[in-house]
mmCIF file of C-alpha atoms in Angstrom:
data_model
loop_
_atom_site.group_PDB
_atom_site.id
_atom_site.type_symbol
_atom_site.label_atom_id
_atom_site.label_comp_id
_atom_site.label_asym_id
_atom_site.label_seq_id
_atom_site.Cartn_x
_atom_site.Cartn_y
_atom_site.Cartn_z
ATOM 1 C CA MET L 293 -0.003 0.129 -0.018
ATOM 2 C CA LYS L 294 2.867 2.414 0.930
ATOM 3 C CA ARG L 295 4.648 1.723 -2.483
ATOM 4 C CA LYS L 296 1.359 2.309 -4.352
ATOM 5 C CA ARG L 297 0.582 5.494 -2.443
ATOM 6 C CA ARG L 298 4.398 6.702 -3.068
ATOM 7 C CA LEU L 299 3.946 5.979 -7.038
ATOM 8 C CA ALA L 300 0.718 7.972 -6.948
ATOM 9 C CA LEU L 301 2.117 10.863 -5.155
ATOM 10 C CA LEU L 302 5.025 10.871 -7.689
ATOM 11 C CA GLY L 303 2.660 10.671 -10.491
ATOM 12 C CA MET L 304 0.917 13.772 -9.154
ATOM 13 C CA ALA L 305 4.215 15.401 -8.688
ATOM 14 C CA GLY L 306 4.994 14.882 -12.363
ATOM 15 C CA LEU L 307 1.522 16.247 -13.358
ATOM 16 C CA MET L 308 2.094 19.460 -11.346
ATOM 17 C CA ALA L 309 5.588 19.814 -12.828
ATOM 18 C CA ALA L 310 3.989 20.323 -16.133
ATOM 19 C CA CYS L 311 1.686 23.128 -15.204
ATOM 20 C CA PRO L 312 1.704 26.655 -13.734
ATOM 21 C CA ALA L 313 0.311 25.485 -10.496
ATOM 22 C CA THR L 314 3.724 24.589 -9.410
ATOM 23 C CA ALA L 315 4.414 28.234 -8.827
ATOM 24 C CA MET L 316 2.385 30.114 -6.061
ATOM 25 C CA ALA L 317 -0.423 32.120 -7.720
ATOM 26 C CA ALA L 318 -0.456 35.856 -6.902
ATOM 27 C CA SER L 319 -3.958 35.754 -5.637
ATOM 28 C CA PRO L 320 -5.550 33.930 -2.709
ATOM 29 C CA GLU L 321 -7.524 30.789 -3.519
ATOM 30 C CA PHE L 322 -10.748 32.630 -2.747
ATOM 31 C CA ALA L 323 -10.179 35.306 -5.422
ATOM 32 C CA ARG L 324 -11.398 32.874 -8.210
ATOM 33 C CA THR L 325 -13.910 30.025 -8.500
ATOM 34 C CA ALA L 326 -12.638 26.385 -8.489
ATOM 35 C CA GLU L 327 -13.387 26.136 -12.204
ATOM 36 C CA GLU L 328 -11.146 29.054 -13.085
ATOM 37 C CA TRP L 329 -8.461 27.880 -11.042
ATOM 38 C CA ALA L 330 -8.649 24.452 -12.674
ATOM 39 C CA ARG L 331 -8.487 25.979 -16.191
ATOM 40 C CA LEU L 332 -5.338 28.063 -15.191
ATOM 41 C CA GLN L 333 -3.757 25.195 -13.593
ATOM 42 C CA ASP L 334 -4.288 22.352 -16.246
ATOM 43 C CA ASN L 335 -1.537 21.535 -18.764
ATOM 44 C CA VAL L 336 -3.327 23.212 -21.685
ATOM 45 C CA LEU L 337 -2.752 26.916 -22.887
ATOM 46 C CA GLU L 338 -5.839 28.531 -24.474
ATOM 47 C CA TYR L 339 -5.685 31.960 -25.850
ATOM 48 C CA ASP L 340 -8.435 33.361 -23.374
ATOM 49 C CA GLU L 341 -6.219 32.129 -20.380
ATOM 50 C CA ILE L 342 -3.420 34.480 -21.015
ATOM 51 C CA GLU L 343 -4.586 37.449 -19.011
ATOM 52 C CA GLY L 344 -5.299 35.028 -15.829
ATOM 53 C CA LEU L 345 -2.031 33.353 -16.376
ATOM 54 C CA ILE L 346 0.048 36.516 -16.415
ATOM 55 C CA ALA L 347 -1.977 37.990 -13.363
ATOM 56 C CA GLU L 348 -1.395 34.834 -11.324
ATOM 57 C CA TYR L 349 2.168 33.298 -12.444
ATOM 58 C CA ASN L 350 4.171 35.812 -14.343
ATOM 59 C CA ALA L 351 7.359 36.591 -12.165
ATOM 60 C CA THR L 352 7.237 40.277 -12.889
ATOM 61 C CA VAL L 353 3.708 40.684 -11.827
ATOM 62 C CA GLN L 354 4.435 38.839 -8.652
ATOM 63 C CA ALA L 355 7.675 40.801 -7.814
ATOM 64 C CA ASN L 356 5.355 44.096 -8.458
ATOM 65 C CA GLN L 357 2.811 42.908 -6.157
ATOM 66 C CA LEU L 358 5.308 41.938 -3.315
ATOM 67 C CA GLU L 359 7.027 45.325 -3.675
ATOM 68 C CA LEU L 360 3.499 47.064 -3.623
ATOM 69 C CA ASN L 361 2.726 45.251 -0.352
ATOM 70 C CA GLU L 362 6.335 46.187 1.087
ATOM 71 C CA PHE L 363 5.771 49.800 0.126
ATOM 72 C CA LYS L 364 2.594 50.116 1.852
ATOM 73 C CA ARG L 365 3.871 48.411 4.785
ATOM 74 C CA LYS L 366 6.857 50.823 5.039
ATOM 75 C CA TYR L 367 5.315 54.079 3.652
ATOM 76 C CA GLY L 368 1.483 53.743 3.975
ATOM 77 C CA ASN L 369 -1.113 54.423 1.328
ATOM 78 C CA THR L 370 -1.640 58.183 0.874
ATOM 79 C CA LYS L 371 0.548 60.916 -0.549
ATOM 80 C CA ASP L 372 0.545 62.424 2.945
ATOM 81 C CA ASP L 373 1.459 59.074 4.586
ATOM 82 C CA ILE L 374 4.470 58.871 2.263
ATOM 83 C CA SER L 375 5.654 62.358 2.757
ATOM 84 C CA ALA L 376 5.303 62.085 6.401
ATOM 85 C CA LYS L 377 7.550 58.930 6.175
ATOM 86 C CA TYR L 378 10.200 60.724 4.432
ATOM 87 C CA ARG L 379 10.254 63.562 6.874
ATOM 88 C CA ASP L 380 10.491 61.008 9.663
ATOM 89 C CA MET L 381 13.363 59.422 8.073
ATOM 90 C CA ALA L 382 15.089 62.664 7.629
ATOM 91 C CA ASP L 383 14.478 63.505 11.291
ATOM 92 C CA GLU L 384 16.096 60.085 12.232
ATOM 93 C CA ILE L 385 19.119 60.868 10.375
ATOM 94 C CA TYR L 386 19.445 64.505 11.898
ATOM 95 C CA ALA L 387 19.018 63.022 15.231
ATOM 96 C CA SER L 388 21.722 60.587 14.607
ATOM 97 C CA ILE L 389 24.383 63.125 13.632
ATOM 98 C CA SER L 390 26.978 63.634 16.138
ATOM 99 C CA TYR L 391 29.431 66.522 15.404
ATOM 100 C CA PRO L 392 33.168 65.694 16.406
ATOM 101 C CA ASP L 393 35.671 67.773 18.332
ATOM 102 C CA ALA L 394 38.109 69.647 16.345
ATOM 103 C CA ASP L 395 41.023 67.809 18.100
ATOM 104 C CA ASP L 396 39.471 64.552 17.204
ATOM 105 C CA PRO L 397 42.067 62.576 15.192
ATOM 106 C CA THR L 398 39.256 61.160 12.887
ATOM 107 C CA TYR L 399 37.830 64.725 12.600
ATOM 108 C CA GLY L 400 38.048 64.800 8.842
ATOM 109 C CA TYR L 401 36.464 61.496 8.136
ATOM 110 C CA VAL L 402 33.572 62.070 10.667
ATOM 111 C CA VAL L 403 32.925 65.592 9.024
ATOM 112 C CA ALA L 404 32.692 64.064 5.560
ATOM 113 C CA SER L 405 30.129 61.497 6.989
ATOM 114 C CA VAL L 406 28.187 64.215 8.689
ATOM 115 C CA LEU L 407 27.943 66.156 5.443
ATOM 116 C CA MET L 408 26.876 63.188 3.586
ATOM 117 C CA ALA L 409 24.233 62.438 6.255
ATOM 118 C CA GLU L 410 22.947 65.993 6.006
ATOM 119 C CA VAL L 411 22.779 65.747 2.325
ATOM 120 C CA GLN L 412 20.716 62.560 2.483
ATOM 121 C CA ALA L 413 18.265 64.175 5.038
ATOM 122 C CA LYS L 414 17.711 67.261 2.936
ATOM 123 C CA ASN L 415 17.097 64.963 0.023
ATOM 124 C CA LEU L 416 14.488 63.152 1.782
ATOM 125 C CA GLU L 417 12.941 66.430 3.189
ATOM 126 C CA GLN L 418 12.898 67.670 -0.756
ATOM 127 C CA GLN L 419 11.254 64.246 -1.593
ATOM 128 C CA ALA L 420 8.574 65.000 1.038
ATOM 129 C CA ASP L 421 7.899 68.288 -0.398
ATOM 130 C CA GLU L 422 7.805 67.080 -4.000
ATOM 131 C CA ASN L 423 6.091 63.807 -3.642
ATOM 132 C CA LEU L 424 3.015 63.045 -5.762
ATOM 133 C CA ASP L 425 2.910 59.273 -5.523
ATOM 134 C CA ASP L 426 0.777 57.058 -3.381
ATOM 135 C CA SER L 427 -0.146 53.462 -3.130
ATOM 136 C CA GLU L 428 -3.068 53.793 -5.934
ATOM 137 C CA ILE L 429 -0.383 55.247 -8.473
ATOM 138 C CA ILE L 430 1.893 52.285 -7.894
ATOM 139 C CA TYR L 431 -0.941 49.912 -8.122
ATOM 140 C CA LEU L 432 -1.973 51.452 -11.406
ATOM 141 C CA ASN L 433 1.514 51.353 -12.837
ATOM 142 C CA ASN L 434 1.747 47.696 -11.874
ATOM 143 C CA LYS L 435 -1.513 47.091 -13.774
ATOM 144 C CA LEU L 436 -0.115 48.813 -16.789
ATOM 145 C CA ALA L 437 2.873 46.629 -16.553
ATOM 146 C CA GLU L 438 0.694 43.447 -16.005
ATOM 147 C CA LYS L 439 -1.652 44.302 -18.975
ATOM 148 C CA THR L 440 1.127 45.156 -21.164
ATOM 149 C CA LEU L 441 2.926 41.787 -20.551
ATOM 150 C CA ALA L 442 -0.454 40.174 -21.289
ATOM 151 C CA THR L 443 -0.437 41.877 -24.698
ATOM 152 C CA VAL L 444 3.145 40.428 -25.174
ATOM 153 C CA ALA L 445 2.155 37.037 -24.263
ATOM 154 C CA GLN L 446 -0.827 36.996 -26.771
ATOM 155 C CA SER L 447 1.513 38.441 -29.385
ATOM 156 C CA ASN L 448 3.773 35.565 -28.644
ATOM 157 C CA MET L 449 1.098 32.912 -29.007
ATOM 158 C CA ILE L 450 0.035 34.340 -32.259
ATOM 159 C CA SER L 451 3.578 34.524 -33.482
ATOM 160 C CA TYR L 452 3.740 30.691 -32.289
ATOM 161 C CA ALA L 453 0.769 29.874 -34.298
ATOM 162 C CA LYS L 454 2.036 31.823 -37.309
ATOM 163 C CA GLY L 455 5.341 29.889 -37.053
ATOM 164 C CA ARG L 456 3.621 26.565 -37.292
ATOM 165 C CA LEU L 457 1.851 27.842 -40.440
ATOM 166 C CA GLU L 458 5.380 29.050 -41.730
ATOM 167 C CA LEU L 459 6.715 25.674 -40.900
ATOM 168 C CA GLU L 460 3.894 24.104 -43.112
ATOM 169 C CA GLN L 461 4.952 26.685 -45.707
ATOM 170 C CA ALA L 462 8.424 25.486 -45.364
ATOM 171 C CA GLU L 463 7.373 21.857 -45.826
ATOM 172 C CA ILE L 464 5.497 22.711 -48.884
ATOM 173 C CA SER L 465 8.416 24.409 -50.458
ATOM 174 C CA LEU L 466 10.591 21.485 -49.623
ATOM 175 C CA ARG L 467 8.226 19.063 -51.372
ATOM 176 C CA GLN L 468 8.158 21.645 -54.461
ATOM 177 C CA ALA L 469 11.913 21.759 -54.541
ATOM 178 C CA GLU L 470 12.211 18.029 -54.403
ATOM 179 C CA THR L 471 9.800 17.804 -57.330
ATOM 180 C CA SER L 472 11.467 20.348 -59.255
ATOM 181 C CA LEU L 473 14.752 18.683 -58.698
ATOM 182 C CA ALA L 474 13.369 15.289 -59.727
ATOM 183 C CA SER L 475 11.862 17.038 -62.754
ATOM 184 C CA ALA L 476 15.362 18.694 -63.741
ATOM 185 C CA GLN L 477 17.165 15.351 -63.335
ATOM 186 C CA ALA L 478 14.515 13.589 -65.625
ATOM 187 C CA ARG L 479 14.837 16.270 -68.190
ATOM 188 C CA GLN L 480 18.565 16.344 -68.144
ATOM 189 C CA ALA L 481 18.433 12.613 -68.772
ATOM 190 C CA THR L 482 16.412 13.393 -72.010
ATOM 191 C CA GLY L 483 18.430 16.094 -73.017
ATOM 192 C CA THR L 484 15.995 18.772 -72.437
ATOM 193 C CA ALA L 485 17.650 20.245 -69.389
ATOM 194 C CA THR L 486 21.316 21.249 -68.685
ATOM 195 C CA GLN L 487 23.592 20.348 -65.556
ATOM 196 C CA VAL L 488 23.037 24.109 -64.560
ATOM 197 C CA ASP L 489 19.406 23.352 -64.379
ATOM 198 C CA VAL L 490 19.964 20.511 -62.078
ATOM 199 C CA LEU L 491 22.417 22.463 -59.956
ATOM 200 C CA ASN L 492 19.931 25.310 -59.415
ATOM 201 C CA ALA L 493 17.272 22.825 -58.362
ATOM 202 C CA GLN L 494 19.642 21.367 -55.888
ATOM 203 C CA GLU L 495 20.489 24.823 -54.494
ATOM 204 C CA ALA L 496 16.811 25.482 -54.249
ATOM 205 C CA LEU L 497 16.492 22.259 -52.276
ATOM 206 C CA LEU L 498 19.211 23.151 -49.938
ATOM 207 C CA THR L 499 17.545 26.630 -49.368
ATOM 208 C CA ALA L 500 14.138 24.901 -48.488
ATOM 209 C CA LEU L 501 15.941 22.657 -46.125
ATOM 210 C CA ARG L 502 17.663 25.658 -44.524
ATOM 211 C CA ASN L 503 14.317 27.396 -44.260
ATOM 212 C CA LEU L 504 12.653 24.326 -42.718
ATOM 213 C CA ASP L 505 15.414 24.128 -40.010
ATOM 214 C CA SER L 506 15.082 27.944 -39.404
ATOM 215 C CA ALA L 507 11.173 27.652 -39.156
ATOM 216 C CA LYS L 508 11.559 24.949 -36.437
ATOM 217 C CA SER L 509 14.041 26.840 -34.429
ATOM 218 C CA GLY L 510 12.024 30.193 -34.624
ATOM 219 C CA ILE L 511 8.918 28.190 -33.354
ATOM 220 C CA GLU L 512 10.751 26.654 -30.529
ATOM 221 C CA ASN L 513 12.148 30.108 -29.242
ATOM 222 C CA VAL L 514 8.882 31.744 -29.327
ATOM 223 C CA ARG L 515 7.293 28.600 -27.553
ATOM 224 C CA GLN L 516 9.661 28.627 -24.733
ATOM 225 C CA LYS L 517 9.447 32.477 -24.187
ATOM 226 C CA LEU L 518 5.651 32.082 -24.153
ATOM 227 C CA LEU L 519 5.699 29.400 -21.448
ATOM 228 C CA VAL L 520 8.058 31.167 -19.218
ATOM 229 C CA MET L 521 5.947 34.337 -19.149
ATOM 230 C CA LEU L 522 3.019 32.270 -18.141
ATOM 231 C CA GLY L 523 4.456 30.269 -15.452
ATOM 232 C CA TRP L 524 5.577 27.012 -16.973
ATOM 233 C CA LYS L 525 9.281 26.037 -17.302
ATOM 234 C CA PHE L 526 11.039 26.327 -20.666
ATOM 235 C CA ASN L 527 11.047 22.729 -21.277
ATOM 236 C CA ASP L 528 7.511 21.978 -20.304
ATOM 237 C CA ASN L 529 5.336 20.649 -22.829
ATOM 238 C CA PRO L 530 1.667 21.745 -22.447
ATOM 239 C CA GLU L 531 -0.951 21.512 -25.103
ATOM 240 C CA ILE L 532 -1.219 24.944 -26.919
ATOM 241 C CA ARG L 533 -4.498 25.410 -28.346
ATOM 242 C CA GLU L 534 -5.367 27.349 -31.722
ATOM 243 C CA ILE L 535 -5.724 31.001 -31.952
ATOM 244 C CA PRO L 536 -9.428 32.039 -32.284
ATOM 245 C CA SER L 537 -10.575 33.037 -35.798
ATOM 246 C CA ALA L 538 -11.168 36.773 -36.694
ATOM 247 C CA ASP L 539 -14.880 37.615 -36.095
ATOM 248 C CA MET L 540 -15.881 39.877 -38.965
ATOM 249 C CA GLU L 541 -18.954 41.321 -37.094
ATOM 250 C CA ARG L 542 -16.570 42.523 -34.256
ATOM 251 C CA ALA L 543 -14.418 44.283 -36.830
ATOM 252 C CA ALA L 544 -17.534 46.037 -38.348
ATOM 253 C CA ALA L 545 -18.884 46.962 -34.945
ATOM 254 C CA MET L 546 -15.778 49.092 -34.107
ATOM 255 C CA ASP L 547 -16.202 52.944 -33.713
ATOM 256 C CA PRO L 548 -13.113 54.970 -32.556
ATOM 257 C CA GLU L 549 -15.321 58.010 -31.940
ATOM 258 C CA ALA L 550 -17.768 56.209 -29.946
ATOM 259 C CA ASP L 551 -15.014 54.246 -28.118
ATOM 260 C CA LYS L 552 -12.810 57.375 -27.382
ATOM 261 C CA GLU L 553 -14.587 58.295 -23.976
ATOM 262 C CA THR L 554 -14.139 54.628 -22.702
ATOM 263 C CA ALA L 555 -10.424 54.710 -23.816
ATOM 264 C CA LEU L 556 -9.821 57.858 -21.956
ATOM 265 C CA LYS L 557 -11.608 56.583 -18.899
ATOM 266 C CA ASN L 558 -9.650 53.214 -18.849
ATOM 267 C CA ASN L 559 -6.234 54.446 -19.726
ATOM 268 C CA TYR L 560 -3.727 53.641 -17.177
ATOM 269 C CA THR L 561 -1.326 56.359 -17.759
ATOM 270 C CA LEU L 562 -3.987 59.037 -17.884
ATOM 271 C CA GLN L 563 -5.335 57.795 -14.500
ATOM 272 C CA VAL L 564 -1.780 57.951 -13.088
ATOM 273 C CA ASN L 565 -1.357 61.540 -14.111
ATOM 274 C CA LYS L 566 -4.818 62.683 -12.953
ATOM 275 C CA LYS L 567 -3.996 61.146 -9.517
ATOM 276 C CA LYS L 568 -0.777 63.065 -9.442
ATOM 277 C CA LEU L 569 -2.713 66.161 -10.288
ATOM 278 C CA SER L 570 -5.068 65.566 -7.307
ATOM 279 C CA ASN L 571 -1.781 65.009 -5.152
ATOM 280 C CA ALA L 572 0.004 68.214 -6.577
ATOM 281 C CA ALA L 573 0.063 71.439 -4.423
ATOM 282 C CA SER L 574 2.493 73.551 -6.290
ATOM 283 C CA ALA L 575 1.054 75.815 -9.041
ATOM 284 C CA ASN L 576 3.698 74.998 -11.390
ATOM 285 C CA VAL L 577 3.396 71.268 -10.876
ATOM 286 C CA VAL L 578 -0.389 71.733 -11.315
ATOM 287 C CA GLU L 579 -0.028 73.477 -14.749
ATOM 288 C CA SER L 580 2.505 71.041 -16.070
ATOM 289 C CA LEU L 581 0.228 68.132 -15.188
ATOM 290 C CA GLN L 582 -2.874 69.667 -16.797
ATOM 291 C CA LYS L 583 -0.709 70.243 -19.893
ATOM 292 C CA THR L 584 0.486 66.571 -19.751
ATOM 293 C CA ILE L 585 -2.972 65.262 -19.261
ATOM 294 C CA ALA L 586 -4.444 67.220 -22.294
ATOM 295 C CA ASP L 587 -1.452 65.760 -24.424
ATOM 296 C CA ASN L 588 -2.515 62.298 -23.190
ATOM 297 C CA GLU L 589 -6.028 62.890 -24.139
ATOM 298 C CA ARG L 590 -5.250 63.851 -27.625
ATOM 299 C CA LYS L 591 -2.624 60.997 -28.213
ATOM 300 C CA ILE L 592 -5.257 58.542 -27.055
ATOM 301 C CA GLY L 593 -7.796 59.559 -29.345
ATOM 302 C CA SER L 594 -5.224 59.420 -32.202
ATOM 303 C CA ALA L 595 -3.864 55.994 -31.086
ATOM 304 C CA LEU L 596 -7.596 54.587 -31.185
ATOM 305 C CA VAL L 597 -8.027 55.874 -34.803
ATOM 306 C CA THR L 598 -4.636 54.511 -35.716
ATOM 307 C CA SER L 599 -5.531 51.111 -34.330
ATOM 308 C CA TYR L 600 -8.803 51.199 -36.221
ATOM 309 C CA GLN L 601 -6.987 51.999 -39.439
ATOM 310 C CA ASN L 602 -4.904 48.988 -38.961
ATOM 311 C CA VAL L 603 -8.012 46.638 -38.498
ATOM 312 C CA ILE L 604 -9.337 48.070 -41.753
ATOM 313 C CA THR L 605 -5.926 47.608 -43.385
ATOM 314 C CA ALA L 606 -5.797 43.884 -41.922
ATOM 315 C CA LYS L 607 -9.340 43.381 -43.174
ATOM 316 C CA LEU L 608 -8.486 44.444 -46.676
ATOM 317 C CA ALA L 609 -5.501 42.085 -46.720
ATOM 318 C CA TYR L 610 -7.604 39.197 -45.375
ATOM 319 C CA ASP L 611 -10.234 39.731 -48.207
ATOM 320 C CA GLN L 612 -7.277 39.893 -50.897
ATOM 321 C CA ALA L 613 -5.922 36.668 -49.305
ATOM 322 C CA LYS L 614 -9.435 35.153 -49.573
ATOM 323 C CA ALA L 615 -9.715 36.181 -53.210
ATOM 324 C CA ASP L 616 -6.208 34.856 -54.085
ATOM 325 C CA LEU L 617 -7.127 31.374 -52.666
ATOM 326 C CA GLU L 618 -10.527 31.376 -54.554
ATOM 327 C CA LEU L 619 -8.556 32.253 -57.718
ATOM 328 C CA ALA L 620 -5.847 29.334 -57.028
ATOM 329 C CA ASP L 621 -8.662 26.923 -56.609
ATOM 330 C CA ARG L 622 -10.407 27.724 -59.822
ATOM 331 C CA ASN L 623 -6.918 27.601 -61.744
ATOM 332 C CA PHE L 624 -6.352 24.068 -60.154
ATOM 333 C CA ARG L 625 -9.639 22.764 -60.827
ATOM 334 C CA SER L 626 -9.062 23.773 -64.554
ATOM 335 C CA MET L 627 -5.594 22.367 -64.444
ATOM 336 C CA GLU L 628 -6.889 19.094 -63.019
ATOM 337 C CA VAL L 629 -9.136 18.742 -66.113
ATOM 338 C CA ASN L 630 -6.411 19.370 -68.370
ATOM 339 C CA TYR L 631 -4.156 17.125 -66.583
ATOM 340 C CA GLN L 632 -6.564 14.264 -66.779
ATOM 341 C CA LEU L 633 -6.750 14.921 -70.707
ATOM 342 C CA GLY L 634 -3.040 15.014 -70.822
ATOM 343 C CA ASN L 635 -2.595 18.653 -71.752
ATOM 344 C CA VAL L 636 -0.330 19.306 -68.780
ATOM 345 C CA SER L 637 2.550 17.623 -67.026
ATOM 346 C CA ARG L 638 2.298 16.101 -63.533
ATOM 347 C CA THR L 639 4.903 18.673 -62.390
ATOM 348 C CA GLU L 640 2.727 21.620 -63.311
ATOM 349 C CA TRP L 641 -0.269 19.937 -61.675
ATOM 350 C CA GLU L 642 1.625 19.368 -58.589
ATOM 351 C CA ASN L 643 3.075 22.939 -58.733
ATOM 352 C CA GLN L 644 -0.579 24.275 -58.759
ATOM 353 C CA GLN L 645 -1.476 22.199 -56.066
ATOM 354 C CA TYR L 646 1.347 23.591 -53.957
ATOM 355 C CA ALA L 647 0.008 27.078 -54.838
ATOM 356 C CA VAL L 648 -3.290 26.297 -53.483
ATOM 357 C CA GLN L 649 -1.984 25.060 -50.255
ATOM 358 C CA SER L 650 0.368 28.332 -50.004
ATOM 359 C CA LYS L 651 -2.606 30.394 -50.496
ATOM 360 C CA ARG L 652 -4.691 28.507 -47.880
ATOM 361 C CA LEU L 653 -1.938 29.004 -45.387
ATOM 362 C CA ALA L 654 -1.602 32.867 -46.370
ATOM 363 C CA LEU L 655 -5.315 33.093 -45.669
ATOM 364 C CA LYS L 656 -4.891 31.697 -42.222
ATOM 365 C CA VAL L 657 -2.046 34.130 -41.629
ATOM 366 C CA ALA L 658 -4.237 37.047 -42.654
ATOM 367 C CA ASP L 659 -6.867 35.984 -40.597
ATOM 368 C CA MET L 660 -4.534 35.841 -37.370
ATOM 369 C CA ASN L 661 -3.292 39.281 -38.574
ATOM 370 C CA LEU L 662 -6.708 40.561 -38.533
ATOM 371 C CA PHE L 663 -7.477 39.062 -35.140
ATOM 372 C CA GLN L 664 -4.300 40.561 -33.686
ATOM 373 C CA ALA L 665 -5.280 44.072 -35.037
ATOM 374 C CA MET L 666 -8.777 43.769 -33.392
ATOM 375 C CA GLU L 667 -7.131 42.733 -30.237
ATOM 376 C CA THR L 668 -4.680 45.771 -30.224
ATOM 377 C CA TYR L 669 -7.735 47.965 -30.909
ATOM 378 C CA ASP L 670 -9.627 46.579 -28.004
ATOM 379 C CA TRP L 671 -6.360 47.040 -25.777
ATOM 380 C CA ALA L 672 -6.291 50.632 -26.827
ATOM 381 C CA VAL L 673 -9.956 50.944 -25.598
ATOM 382 C CA ASN L 674 -9.210 49.010 -22.421
ATOM 383 C CA GLY L 675 -6.348 51.192 -21.079
ATOM 384 C CA LEU L 676 -3.446 50.583 -23.312
ATOM 385 C CA ALA L 677 -3.732 53.344 -25.902
ATOM 386 C CA SER L 678 -0.342 54.764 -26.381
ATOM 387 C CA THR L 679 0.212 58.457 -24.879
ATOM 388 C CA SER L 680 3.741 58.824 -26.146
#
């Protein structure tokens, strides 16, 4: 019985080692439902889990949370709490200063130490006077970092999916190069191709092999980066699910003018600057922050329009890729008839088949590009519109 129990525990440990649950989550257990934790802690990565995984298991997010907790413990919550702590620290330094006698053999060294302590105390007093920060501002900056990391992880997952499509394309190109080499060698045997034609086909084959290796390497690099961001180890092997398809109705419903108010309300940088404004006392600082906020608002509106234009551009590219695939399909059907009639060679028929496969992959890439553009637009609405 003990051996069976030990084996069972080892099996559970092996399972746990392959999922983010091995790391301590940032939130307490009651912060999410059992179903939500189960999804985050399984060994499957789905696109819509990324925000939750970043929030709970990303090392930077966890470190920021710990630093915020420590800051609140040490300095307090409000701007006045923090300024008062700086003044208390300055007073402690002043109280610890002991001025030496002139005939003390260490007089010069002690005086230098006293001067350094006075400078440190004055700097703390200046920090107290100029401080605009509070725990809410730190929290908002941490949230900005967290959501930005989520967008990076989403981009990495999309890049991973595109990489897999590029690998398929590299495999198609390899098969096409192999077909071309076989054709060149056959034609050389009949005197209709030269040695140069064969050498060129061999070089094309080597290039296709290099591209295949490069695609595999690129996929693995992105995969490892993605897993580490989300709480797995780089050599774990979770199931990575497909990227959602672009929702055309979602794209059609986008309206940067209507969404601008929400984008302004949600923007983390703007919220930080408005909080600093409410903490400011100096007329010069108030005026400077008011100008900064007005500039933020203009740039947020502009960023939203730019993100929307990128969606439109991606949609046009998707439509073009769809039309290209439909044309390639028609050409292949026509060539298939001619191939059956003996009017075209097998090589020509196979090349047209490869063309259809390539266009189909290109459409999938265009779909992902459109999906990513829509995600970027939504993030701009939800707090991440650029203010720079």
